[in-house]
């Protein structure tokens, strides 16, 4: 790949890193600020309150997917990507300055809720705009490899968040972290978003979008998406198992290791940090492999592994007594999840024509995340509070089993020509009319 190609991949995914840094630090620092916005009491109940607000952000993602997906299809991928990072910067600033329960009662929680709604709106459009941009900007035989950098950047954002958490844990006292230290990552996120905003203002639009001739009033509309409802429902189904597994072993893992396995917060954070570094390195390798053997083999491998390994892995993680046993189990789980994360972006983008690609990926993906990904942590804590924590393990395995059926019956998308996908779509519209 040439220098210009690498530049597009970098600019397209750099904002993703900042977006997910802000999204992830909310989850990873929740153990420190949960008591700041709610009355003192049961720590698990406080975590459930913050997890509930975390889940609310996911329910804004379908709205963001619709609005920003429409912008991406009508105004261009660049316009959508610039808008998403602007919204994320605003939400980070709100969290950084939100007043505590002791100062403003539930007013602070209200500010936190507004910020999470803005984050949900932003991320709902970011995923699709980034997936579409990376897929369209790639050579046909390298789409799997190029689009895998979406999860490289997402994971890099999480690694940066965890890395900052480790630094703060070693430089600030526990009292300081609970008092004001948790605000620092949100200030960092806002500054990072400002840098990415500048980069995205100078980015180039994809050739596929610029050469597309289907510039009609229905471009990027729900009516246009309805013509591709089969593909939209397919995106929801194939996302279901992957998003639950992904959030279980990334955003929830640190809390699970400290709240259930009994490891110290510092050890739990270090386990997640190390595992995510390896996970990020695996993404391009798996993406390149999919360019050779196809997308379905990797998706099926993930679903089979997640269906049959989730219960034993989560059970053993609960009894992990140190860094190395926990790390080994976390890596095993994330290797399995790589079969989904490395290629899911390009698989979804390859299903839709150019005129509805951003919306086609954004809205159904956001709906699936609202129903399954965003609620994963809350469901896990609900099972724990009810004394049935193992029920969550079976829930994750069951979601993977549903997606396995979809992966086994869906068509291969590796060799699809994006221009021909558009031509077929236009032909079907002409026939219908």
Tab-separated table of C-alpha atoms in Angstrom:
chain	number	residue	atom	x	y	z
A	1	UNK	CA	0.000	0.000	0.000
A	2	UNK	CA	1.219	3.504	-0.873
A	3	UNK	CA	1.869	6.416	1.450
A	4	UNK	CA	-1.446	8.078	0.594
A	5	UNK	CA	-3.299	4.871	1.413
A	6	UNK	CA	-1.631	4.618	4.813
A	7	UNK	CA	-2.469	8.272	5.470
A	8	UNK	CA	-6.160	7.598	4.842
A	9	UNK	CA	-6.081	4.626	7.189
A	10	UNK	CA	-4.365	6.696	9.888
A	11	UNK	CA	-6.667	9.709	9.648
A	12	UNK	CA	-9.767	7.523	9.349
A	13	UNK	CA	-8.890	5.543	12.465
A	14	UNK	CA	-7.144	8.192	14.631
A	15	UNK	CA	-10.448	9.794	15.561
A	16	UNK	CA	-11.763	6.358	16.404
A	17	UNK	CA	-8.977	6.085	18.970
A	18	UNK	CA	-9.996	9.322	20.708
A	19	UNK	CA	-13.678	8.451	20.519
A	20	UNK	CA	-13.107	5.131	22.214
A	21	UNK	CA	-10.609	6.541	24.709
A	22	UNK	CA	-13.403	8.765	26.026
A	23	UNK	CA	-15.971	5.981	25.756
A	24	UNK	CA	-13.740	3.497	27.569
A	25	UNK	CA	-12.378	5.681	30.372
A	26	UNK	CA	-15.935	6.150	31.565
A	27	UNK	CA	-16.126	2.398	32.132
A	28	UNK	CA	-12.587	1.901	33.436
A	29	UNK	CA	-12.715	4.842	35.889
A	30	UNK	CA	-16.256	4.091	37.065
A	31	UNK	CA	-14.940	2.367	40.187
A	32	UNK	CA	-13.427	5.714	41.218
A	33	UNK	CA	-16.257	8.123	40.426
A	34	UNK	CA	-19.287	5.879	41.108
A	35	UNK	CA	-19.500	7.262	44.656
A	36	UNK	CA	-19.113	10.857	43.507
A	37	UNK	CA	-22.507	11.096	41.821
A	38	UNK	CA	-24.679	8.823	43.989
A	39	UNK	CA	-25.366	8.458	47.735
A	40	UNK	CA	-22.969	6.259	49.713
A	41	UNK	CA	-24.007	2.665	50.265
A	42	UNK	CA	-23.519	-0.642	48.516
A	43	UNK	CA	-20.546	-0.380	46.085
A	44	UNK	CA	-22.227	-2.827	43.687
A	45	UNK	CA	-25.377	-0.664	43.672
A	46	UNK	CA	-23.282	2.426	42.895
A	47	UNK	CA	-21.593	0.571	40.045
A	48	UNK	CA	-25.016	-0.480	38.754
A	49	UNK	CA	-26.114	3.183	38.697
A	50	UNK	CA	-23.055	4.233	36.688
A	51	UNK	CA	-23.419	1.148	34.470
A	52	UNK	CA	-27.036	2.123	33.867
A	53	UNK	CA	-25.930	5.560	32.646
A	54	UNK	CA	-23.265	3.804	30.550
A	55	UNK	CA	-26.027	1.700	28.964
A	56	UNK	CA	-28.157	4.807	28.305
A	57	UNK	CA	-25.380	6.059	26.063
A	58	UNK	CA	-25.857	2.981	23.939
A	59	UNK	CA	-29.527	3.712	23.457
A	60	UNK	CA	-28.588	7.026	21.842
A	61	UNK	CA	-26.415	5.174	19.358
A	62	UNK	CA	-29.315	4.278	17.012
A	63	UNK	CA	-30.230	7.975	16.898
A	64	UNK	CA	-26.618	8.856	16.188
A	65	UNK	CA	-26.430	6.063	13.640
A	66	UNK	CA	-29.448	7.455	11.810
A	67	UNK	CA	-28.472	11.146	11.923
A	68	UNK	CA	-24.750	10.776	11.271
A	69	UNK	CA	-25.218	7.885	8.862
A	70	UNK	CA	-27.469	10.174	6.835
A	71	UNK	CA	-24.793	12.891	6.952
A	72	UNK	CA	-22.183	10.379	5.811
A	73	UNK	CA	-24.242	9.257	2.818
A	74	UNK	CA	-25.461	12.700	1.776
A	75	UNK	CA	-22.565	15.018	2.675
A	76	UNK	CA	-19.655	12.587	2.621
A	77	UNK	CA	-17.652	10.385	4.962
A	78	UNK	CA	-15.368	13.306	5.870
A	79	UNK	CA	-18.279	15.463	7.066
A	80	UNK	CA	-19.628	12.691	9.298
A	81	UNK	CA	-16.224	11.871	10.788
A	82	UNK	CA	-15.554	15.528	11.614
A	83	UNK	CA	-18.938	15.946	13.292
A	84	UNK	CA	-18.594	12.823	15.445
A	85	UNK	CA	-15.309	13.887	17.000
A	86	UNK	CA	-16.740	17.351	17.736
A	87	UNK	CA	-19.597	15.833	19.719
A	88	UNK	CA	-17.246	13.534	21.592
A	89	UNK	CA	-15.035	16.450	22.640
A	90	UNK	CA	-18.061	18.279	24.057
A	91	UNK	CA	-19.147	15.258	26.078
A	92	UNK	CA	-15.645	14.776	27.538
A	93	UNK	CA	-15.602	18.394	28.733
A	94	UNK	CA	-18.999	17.961	30.431
A	95	UNK	CA	-17.848	14.907	32.386
A	96	UNK	CA	-14.607	16.624	33.379
A	97	UNK	CA	-16.491	19.529	35.007
A	98	UNK	CA	-19.573	17.665	36.320
A	99	UNK	CA	-20.366	18.543	39.988
A	100	UNK	CA	-20.441	15.764	42.587
A	101	UNK	CA	-23.450	14.563	44.612
A	102	UNK	CA	-22.146	16.463	47.639
A	103	UNK	CA	-22.143	19.735	45.699
A	104	UNK	CA	-25.250	19.518	43.501
A	105	UNK	CA	-27.127	16.392	44.579
A	106	UNK	CA	-28.384	14.484	41.572
A	107	UNK	CA	-27.535	17.481	39.365
A	108	UNK	CA	-24.097	15.985	38.786
A	109	UNK	CA	-25.626	12.685	37.701
A	110	UNK	CA	-27.826	14.662	35.284
A	111	UNK	CA	-24.757	16.293	33.710
A	112	UNK	CA	-23.185	12.841	33.496
A	113	UNK	CA	-26.309	11.556	31.756
A	114	UNK	CA	-26.302	14.394	29.188
A	115	UNK	CA	-22.633	13.758	28.451
A	116	UNK	CA	-23.297	10.054	27.937
A	117	UNK	CA	-26.167	10.865	25.579
A	118	UNK	CA	-23.801	13.012	23.501
A	119	UNK	CA	-21.200	10.248	23.545
A	120	UNK	CA	-23.789	7.746	22.390
A	121	UNK	CA	-24.867	10.067	19.590
A	122	UNK	CA	-21.268	10.503	18.483
A	123	UNK	CA	-20.139	6.875	18.677
A	124	UNK	CA	-23.330	5.766	16.936
A	125	UNK	CA	-22.146	7.582	13.844
A	126	UNK	CA	-18.384	7.138	14.306
A	127	UNK	CA	-18.371	3.371	13.902
A	128	UNK	CA	-20.205	3.408	10.581
A	129	UNK	CA	-18.410	6.433	9.165
A	130	UNK	CA	-15.041	4.936	10.080
A	131	UNK	CA	-15.957	1.454	8.826
A	132	UNK	CA	-17.267	2.869	5.562
A	133	UNK	CA	-14.294	5.175	5.054
A	134	UNK	CA	-11.674	2.488	5.752
A	135	UNK	CA	-13.441	-0.045	3.515
A	136	UNK	CA	-13.920	2.362	0.601
A	137	UNK	CA	-10.395	3.794	0.862
A	138	UNK	CA	-8.792	0.334	0.555
A	139	UNK	CA	-7.670	-1.751	-2.389
A	140	UNK	CA	-10.263	-4.495	-3.117
A	141	UNK	CA	-7.912	-7.270	-2.013
A	142	UNK	CA	-6.865	-5.492	1.195
A	143	UNK	CA	-10.198	-4.419	2.677
A	144	UNK	CA	-10.009	-6.903	5.535
A	145	UNK	CA	-6.528	-5.756	6.502
A	146	UNK	CA	-7.305	-2.035	6.207
A	147	UNK	CA	-10.633	-2.157	8.046
A	148	UNK	CA	-9.045	-4.162	10.891
A	149	UNK	CA	-7.378	-0.912	11.949
A	150	UNK	CA	-10.751	0.239	13.170
A	151	UNK	CA	-10.455	-2.134	16.121
A	152	UNK	CA	-6.730	-1.436	16.365
A	153	UNK	CA	-7.602	2.221	16.947
A	154	UNK	CA	-10.530	1.383	19.210
A	155	UNK	CA	-8.298	-0.874	21.285
A	156	UNK	CA	-5.509	1.717	21.236
A	157	UNK	CA	-7.973	4.140	22.800
A	158	UNK	CA	-8.710	1.614	25.525
A	159	UNK	CA	-4.998	0.932	26.031
A	160	UNK	CA	-4.336	4.660	26.340
A	161	UNK	CA	-7.126	4.917	28.898
A	162	UNK	CA	-5.830	1.987	30.913
A	163	UNK	CA	-2.255	3.238	30.597
A	164	UNK	CA	-3.280	6.606	31.984
A	165	UNK	CA	-5.144	4.835	34.762
A	166	UNK	CA	-2.025	2.846	35.675
A	167	UNK	CA	0.053	6.050	35.752
A	168	UNK	CA	-2.516	7.807	37.936
A	169	UNK	CA	-2.766	4.802	40.252
A	170	UNK	CA	0.988	4.977	40.777
A	171	UNK	CA	1.275	8.736	41.162
A	172	UNK	CA	-1.892	9.625	43.074
A	173	UNK	CA	-3.268	8.238	46.309
A	174	UNK	CA	-6.521	6.275	46.296
A	175	UNK	CA	-8.257	9.186	48.015
A	176	UNK	CA	-6.986	11.609	45.368
A	177	UNK	CA	-8.232	9.361	42.560
A	178	UNK	CA	-11.680	9.216	44.125
A	179	UNK	CA	-11.665	12.949	44.800
A	180	UNK	CA	-10.402	14.544	41.569
A	181	UNK	CA	-8.006	12.208	39.747
A	182	UNK	CA	-10.767	10.512	37.756
A	183	UNK	CA	-11.439	13.827	35.948
A	184	UNK	CA	-7.971	13.920	34.360
A	185	UNK	CA	-8.618	11.372	31.555
A	186	UNK	CA	-11.668	13.297	30.384
A	187	UNK	CA	-9.594	16.475	30.079
A	188	UNK	CA	-7.029	14.491	28.075
A	189	UNK	CA	-9.800	13.111	25.858
A	190	UNK	CA	-11.132	16.581	25.081
A	191	UNK	CA	-7.659	17.796	24.083
A	192	UNK	CA	-7.101	14.719	21.908
A	193	UNK	CA	-10.410	15.298	20.147
A	194	UNK	CA	-9.332	18.834	19.260
A	195	UNK	CA	-6.205	17.467	17.561
A	196	UNK	CA	-8.191	14.884	15.581
A	197	UNK	CA	-10.695	17.537	14.562
A	198	UNK	CA	-7.853	19.403	12.863
A	199	UNK	CA	-6.601	16.230	11.154
A	200	UNK	CA	-10.035	15.325	9.844
A	201	UNK	CA	-10.655	18.759	8.383
A	202	UNK	CA	-7.758	18.090	5.980
A	203	UNK	CA	-8.592	14.455	5.173
A	204	UNK	CA	-9.462	13.306	1.639
A	205	UNK	CA	-12.870	11.920	0.639
A	206	UNK	CA	-12.955	8.340	-0.711
A	207	UNK	CA	-12.917	7.837	-4.477
A	208	UNK	CA	-15.805	5.375	-4.255
A	209	UNK	CA	-18.020	8.056	-2.716
A	210	UNK	CA	-16.891	10.813	-5.103
A	211	UNK	CA	-17.455	8.650	-8.185
A	212	UNK	CA	-20.864	7.408	-7.088
A	213	UNK	CA	-23.571	8.646	-9.452
A	214	UNK	CA	-26.605	7.854	-7.293
A	215	UNK	CA	-26.961	11.369	-5.856
A	216	UNK	CA	-30.732	11.356	-5.387
A	217	UNK	CA	-33.016	12.839	-2.742
A	218	UNK	CA	-33.402	9.373	-1.201
A	219	UNK	CA	-29.681	8.967	-0.672
A	220	UNK	CA	-29.016	8.102	2.964
A	221	UNK	CA	-32.723	7.925	3.884
A	222	UNK	CA	-34.662	5.302	5.810
A	223	UNK	CA	-36.705	4.627	2.684
A	224	UNK	CA	-33.542	3.778	0.775
A	225	UNK	CA	-32.344	1.606	3.659
A	226	UNK	CA	-35.658	-0.262	3.717
A	227	UNK	CA	-34.887	-1.582	0.236
A	228	UNK	CA	-31.924	-3.310	1.851
A	229	UNK	CA	-33.731	-4.476	4.972
A	230	UNK	CA	-32.467	-8.042	4.603
A	231	UNK	CA	-28.878	-6.800	4.866
A	232	UNK	CA	-29.854	-4.509	7.756
A	233	UNK	CA	-31.338	-7.369	9.765
A	234	UNK	CA	-28.286	-9.431	8.904
A	235	UNK	CA	-26.053	-6.750	10.463
A	236	UNK	CA	-28.087	-6.881	13.690
A	237	UNK	CA	-27.870	-10.664	13.882
A	238	UNK	CA	-24.185	-10.986	13.086
A	239	UNK	CA	-23.356	-8.200	15.577
A	240	UNK	CA	-25.263	-9.722	18.481
A	241	UNK	CA	-22.750	-12.326	19.645
A	242	UNK	CA	-19.674	-10.299	18.798
A	243	UNK	CA	-20.614	-7.135	20.652
A	244	UNK	CA	-21.587	-8.966	23.855
A	245	UNK	CA	-18.314	-10.911	23.878
A	246	UNK	CA	-16.260	-7.830	23.036
A	247	UNK	CA	-17.644	-5.690	25.857
A	248	UNK	CA	-17.439	-8.592	28.302
A	249	UNK	CA	-13.697	-9.031	27.790
A	250	UNK	CA	-12.785	-5.348	27.393
A	251	UNK	CA	-14.884	-2.759	29.236
A	252	UNK	CA	-16.247	-5.167	31.873
A	253	UNK	CA	-13.105	-7.255	32.428
A	254	UNK	CA	-11.353	-4.851	34.820
A	255	UNK	CA	-14.432	-4.544	37.035
A	256	UNK	CA	-15.039	-8.300	36.928
A	257	UNK	CA	-11.503	-9.091	38.041
A	258	UNK	CA	-11.652	-6.646	40.954
A	259	UNK	CA	-15.325	-6.956	41.953
A	260	UNK	CA	-15.772	-10.727	41.473
A	261	UNK	CA	-12.339	-12.376	41.342
A	262	UNK	CA	-11.075	-10.237	44.211
A	263	UNK	CA	-7.924	-8.963	42.520
A	264	UNK	CA	-6.693	-5.496	43.405
A	265	UNK	CA	-7.735	-2.656	41.114
A	266	UNK	CA	-4.096	-2.206	40.116
A	267	UNK	CA	-3.648	-5.877	39.149
A	268	UNK	CA	-6.968	-6.001	37.304
A	269	UNK	CA	-6.048	-2.879	35.341
A	270	UNK	CA	-2.626	-4.296	34.422
A	271	UNK	CA	-4.204	-7.553	33.192
A	272	UNK	CA	-6.581	-5.643	30.916
A	273	UNK	CA	-3.801	-3.344	29.710
A	274	UNK	CA	-1.477	-6.196	28.718
A	275	UNK	CA	-4.226	-8.298	27.137
A	276	UNK	CA	-5.451	-5.380	25.037
A	277	UNK	CA	-1.964	-4.698	23.646
A	278	UNK	CA	-1.777	-8.275	22.346
A	279	UNK	CA	-5.371	-8.021	21.114
A	280	UNK	CA	-4.580	-4.879	19.085
A	281	UNK	CA	-1.592	-6.571	17.441
A	282	UNK	CA	-3.757	-9.518	16.375
A	283	UNK	CA	-6.280	-7.422	14.434
A	284	UNK	CA	-4.254	-6.708	11.235
A	285	UNK	CA	-3.019	-10.304	11.126
A	286	UNK	CA	-6.564	-11.669	11.255
A	287	UNK	CA	-7.786	-9.021	8.805
A	288	UNK	CA	-5.073	-9.973	6.306
A	289	UNK	CA	-5.951	-13.642	6.769
A	290	UNK	CA	-9.573	-12.891	5.884
A	291	UNK	CA	-8.397	-11.332	2.606
A	292	UNK	CA	-6.957	-14.732	1.747
A	293	UNK	CA	-9.450	-17.274	3.096
A	294	UNK	CA	-12.626	-15.176	3.407
A	295	UNK	CA	-14.620	-13.539	6.191
A	296	UNK	CA	-16.914	-16.436	7.125
A	297	UNK	CA	-14.219	-18.835	8.410
A	298	UNK	CA	-13.053	-16.261	10.961
A	299	UNK	CA	-16.581	-15.365	12.042
A	300	UNK	CA	-17.511	-19.022	12.464
A	301	UNK	CA	-14.340	-19.708	14.460
A	302	UNK	CA	-15.201	-16.850	16.805
A	303	UNK	CA	-18.790	-18.007	17.296
A	304	UNK	CA	-17.870	-21.646	17.960
A	305	UNK	CA	-15.137	-20.627	20.400
A	306	UNK	CA	-17.309	-18.107	22.219
A	307	UNK	CA	-20.244	-20.506	22.465
A	308	UNK	CA	-18.261	-23.321	24.041
A	309	UNK	CA	-15.472	-21.502	25.918
A	310	UNK	CA	-17.261	-18.582	27.583
A	311	UNK	CA	-18.617	-20.500	30.581
A	312	UNK	CA	-15.342	-22.279	31.496
A	313	UNK	CA	-13.196	-19.171	30.843
A	314	UNK	CA	-15.383	-16.850	32.935
A	315	UNK	CA	-15.618	-19.452	35.716
A	316	UNK	CA	-11.844	-19.827	35.850
A	317	UNK	CA	-11.354	-16.056	35.700
A	318	UNK	CA	-13.509	-15.675	38.802
A	319	UNK	CA	-11.085	-17.918	40.673
A	320	UNK	CA	-7.887	-16.466	39.185
A	321	UNK	CA	-5.554	-15.729	42.093
A	322	UNK	CA	-2.989	-13.518	40.384
A	323	UNK	CA	-1.784	-11.607	37.350
A	324	UNK	CA	-0.549	-14.486	35.188
A	325	UNK	CA	-3.561	-16.854	35.473
A	326	UNK	CA	-5.931	-13.934	34.783
A	327	UNK	CA	-3.833	-12.725	31.844
A	328	UNK	CA	-3.674	-16.168	30.241
A	329	UNK	CA	-7.448	-16.594	30.394
A	330	UNK	CA	-8.107	-13.055	29.163
A	331	UNK	CA	-5.793	-13.598	26.192
A	332	UNK	CA	-7.516	-16.878	25.303
A	333	UNK	CA	-10.879	-15.105	25.258
A	334	UNK	CA	-9.597	-12.148	23.212
A	335	UNK	CA	-7.933	-14.399	20.635
A	336	UNK	CA	-11.350	-15.947	20.055
A	337	UNK	CA	-13.049	-12.529	19.892
A	338	UNK	CA	-10.513	-11.422	17.246
A	339	UNK	CA	-12.338	-13.589	14.716
A	340	UNK	CA	-15.196	-11.090	14.949
A	341	UNK	CA	-13.544	-7.756	15.707
A	342	UNK	CA	-10.890	-7.863	12.984
A	343	UNK	CA	-13.331	-8.053	10.071
A	344	UNK	CA	-16.836	-7.124	11.194
A	345	UNK	CA	-16.474	-3.542	9.905
A	346	UNK	CA	-15.698	-4.494	6.309
A	347	UNK	CA	-18.251	-7.340	6.275
A	348	UNK	CA	-21.038	-4.908	7.092
A	349	UNK	CA	-19.821	-2.216	4.699
A	350	UNK	CA	-19.527	-4.771	1.885
A	351	UNK	CA	-23.221	-5.616	2.176
A	352	UNK	CA	-24.555	-2.176	1.112
A	353	UNK	CA	-24.327	0.117	-1.953
A	354	UNK	CA	-22.510	3.448	-1.687
A	355	UNK	CA	-25.624	5.630	-1.413
A	356	UNK	CA	-26.813	3.938	1.760
A	357	UNK	CA	-23.606	2.317	3.043
A	358	UNK	CA	-22.965	4.593	6.034
A	359	UNK	CA	-26.593	4.480	7.206
A	360	UNK	CA	-26.846	0.757	6.419
A	361	UNK	CA	-23.930	0.009	8.723
A	362	UNK	CA	-24.707	2.642	11.361
A	363	UNK	CA	-28.347	2.135	12.263
A	364	UNK	CA	-28.623	-1.677	12.530
A	365	UNK	CA	-25.210	-1.916	14.199
A	366	UNK	CA	-26.205	0.750	16.737
A	367	UNK	CA	-29.487	-1.037	17.442
A	368	UNK	CA	-27.629	-4.296	18.098
A	369	UNK	CA	-25.191	-2.513	20.395
A	370	UNK	CA	-27.998	-0.808	22.295
A	371	UNK	CA	-29.757	-4.121	22.871
A	372	UNK	CA	-26.743	-6.310	23.590
A	373	UNK	CA	-23.372	-4.520	23.836
A	374	UNK	CA	-24.422	-1.558	25.943
A	375	UNK	CA	-26.400	-3.690	28.368
A	376	UNK	CA	-23.743	-6.415	28.776
A	377	UNK	CA	-22.145	-4.823	31.831
A	378	UNK	CA	-25.490	-4.023	33.434
A	379	UNK	CA	-26.761	-7.564	32.814
A	380	UNK	CA	-23.571	-8.962	34.355
A	381	UNK	CA	-23.970	-6.835	37.492
A	382	UNK	CA	-27.680	-7.707	37.656
A	383	UNK	CA	-26.864	-11.416	37.694
A	384	UNK	CA	-24.180	-10.799	40.333
A	385	UNK	CA	-26.486	-8.786	42.573
A	386	UNK	CA	-29.080	-11.550	42.298
A	387	UNK	CA	-26.565	-14.175	43.376
A	388	UNK	CA	-26.597	-15.882	39.964
A	389	UNK	CA	-23.408	-14.558	38.385
A	390	UNK	CA	-22.878	-17.691	36.305
A	391	UNK	CA	-26.123	-16.923	34.488
A	392	UNK	CA	-24.291	-14.120	32.689
A	393	UNK	CA	-21.750	-16.581	31.303
A	394	UNK	CA	-24.544	-18.588	29.690
A	395	UNK	CA	-26.107	-15.393	28.359
A	396	UNK	CA	-22.881	-14.486	26.525
A	397	UNK	CA	-22.557	-18.018	25.158
A	398	UNK	CA	-26.185	-17.995	24.004
A	399	UNK	CA	-25.745	-14.738	22.075
A	400	UNK	CA	-22.702	-16.217	20.323
A	401	UNK	CA	-24.702	-19.320	19.416
A	402	UNK	CA	-27.364	-17.189	17.717
A	403	UNK	CA	-24.712	-15.392	15.665
A	404	UNK	CA	-23.136	-18.735	14.768
A	405	UNK	CA	-26.292	-19.697	12.894
A	406	UNK	CA	-26.083	-16.425	10.948
A	407	UNK	CA	-22.393	-16.822	10.103
A	408	UNK	CA	-22.953	-20.361	8.886
A	409	UNK	CA	-25.729	-19.349	6.485
A	410	UNK	CA	-24.617	-15.893	5.246
A	411	UNK	CA	-22.851	-15.294	1.925
A	412	UNK	CA	-19.136	-14.626	1.625
A	413	UNK	CA	-18.357	-10.935	1.040
A	414	UNK	CA	-14.573	-10.984	0.475
A	415	UNK	CA	-14.704	-10.794	-3.327
A	416	UNK	CA	-17.654	-8.422	-3.698
A	417	UNK	CA	-16.978	-5.408	-5.926
A	418	UNK	CA	-18.282	-2.262	-4.188
A	419	UNK	CA	-19.178	-0.729	-7.571
A	420	UNK	CA	-21.156	-3.831	-8.527
A	421	UNK	CA	-22.997	-3.748	-5.227
A	422	UNK	CA	-24.114	-0.244	-6.220
A	423	UNK	CA	-25.023	-1.370	-9.749
A	424	UNK	CA	-27.131	-4.245	-8.433
A	425	UNK	CA	-28.905	-1.877	-6.053
A	426	UNK	CA	-29.748	0.579	-8.824
A	427	UNK	CA	-30.925	-2.276	-11.036
A	428	UNK	CA	-33.248	-3.571	-8.345
A	429	UNK	CA	-34.702	-0.085	-7.798
A	430	UNK	CA	-35.338	0.289	-11.538
A	431	UNK	CA	-37.020	-3.112	-11.665
A	432	UNK	CA	-39.197	-2.327	-8.665
A	433	UNK	CA	-40.337	0.959	-10.153
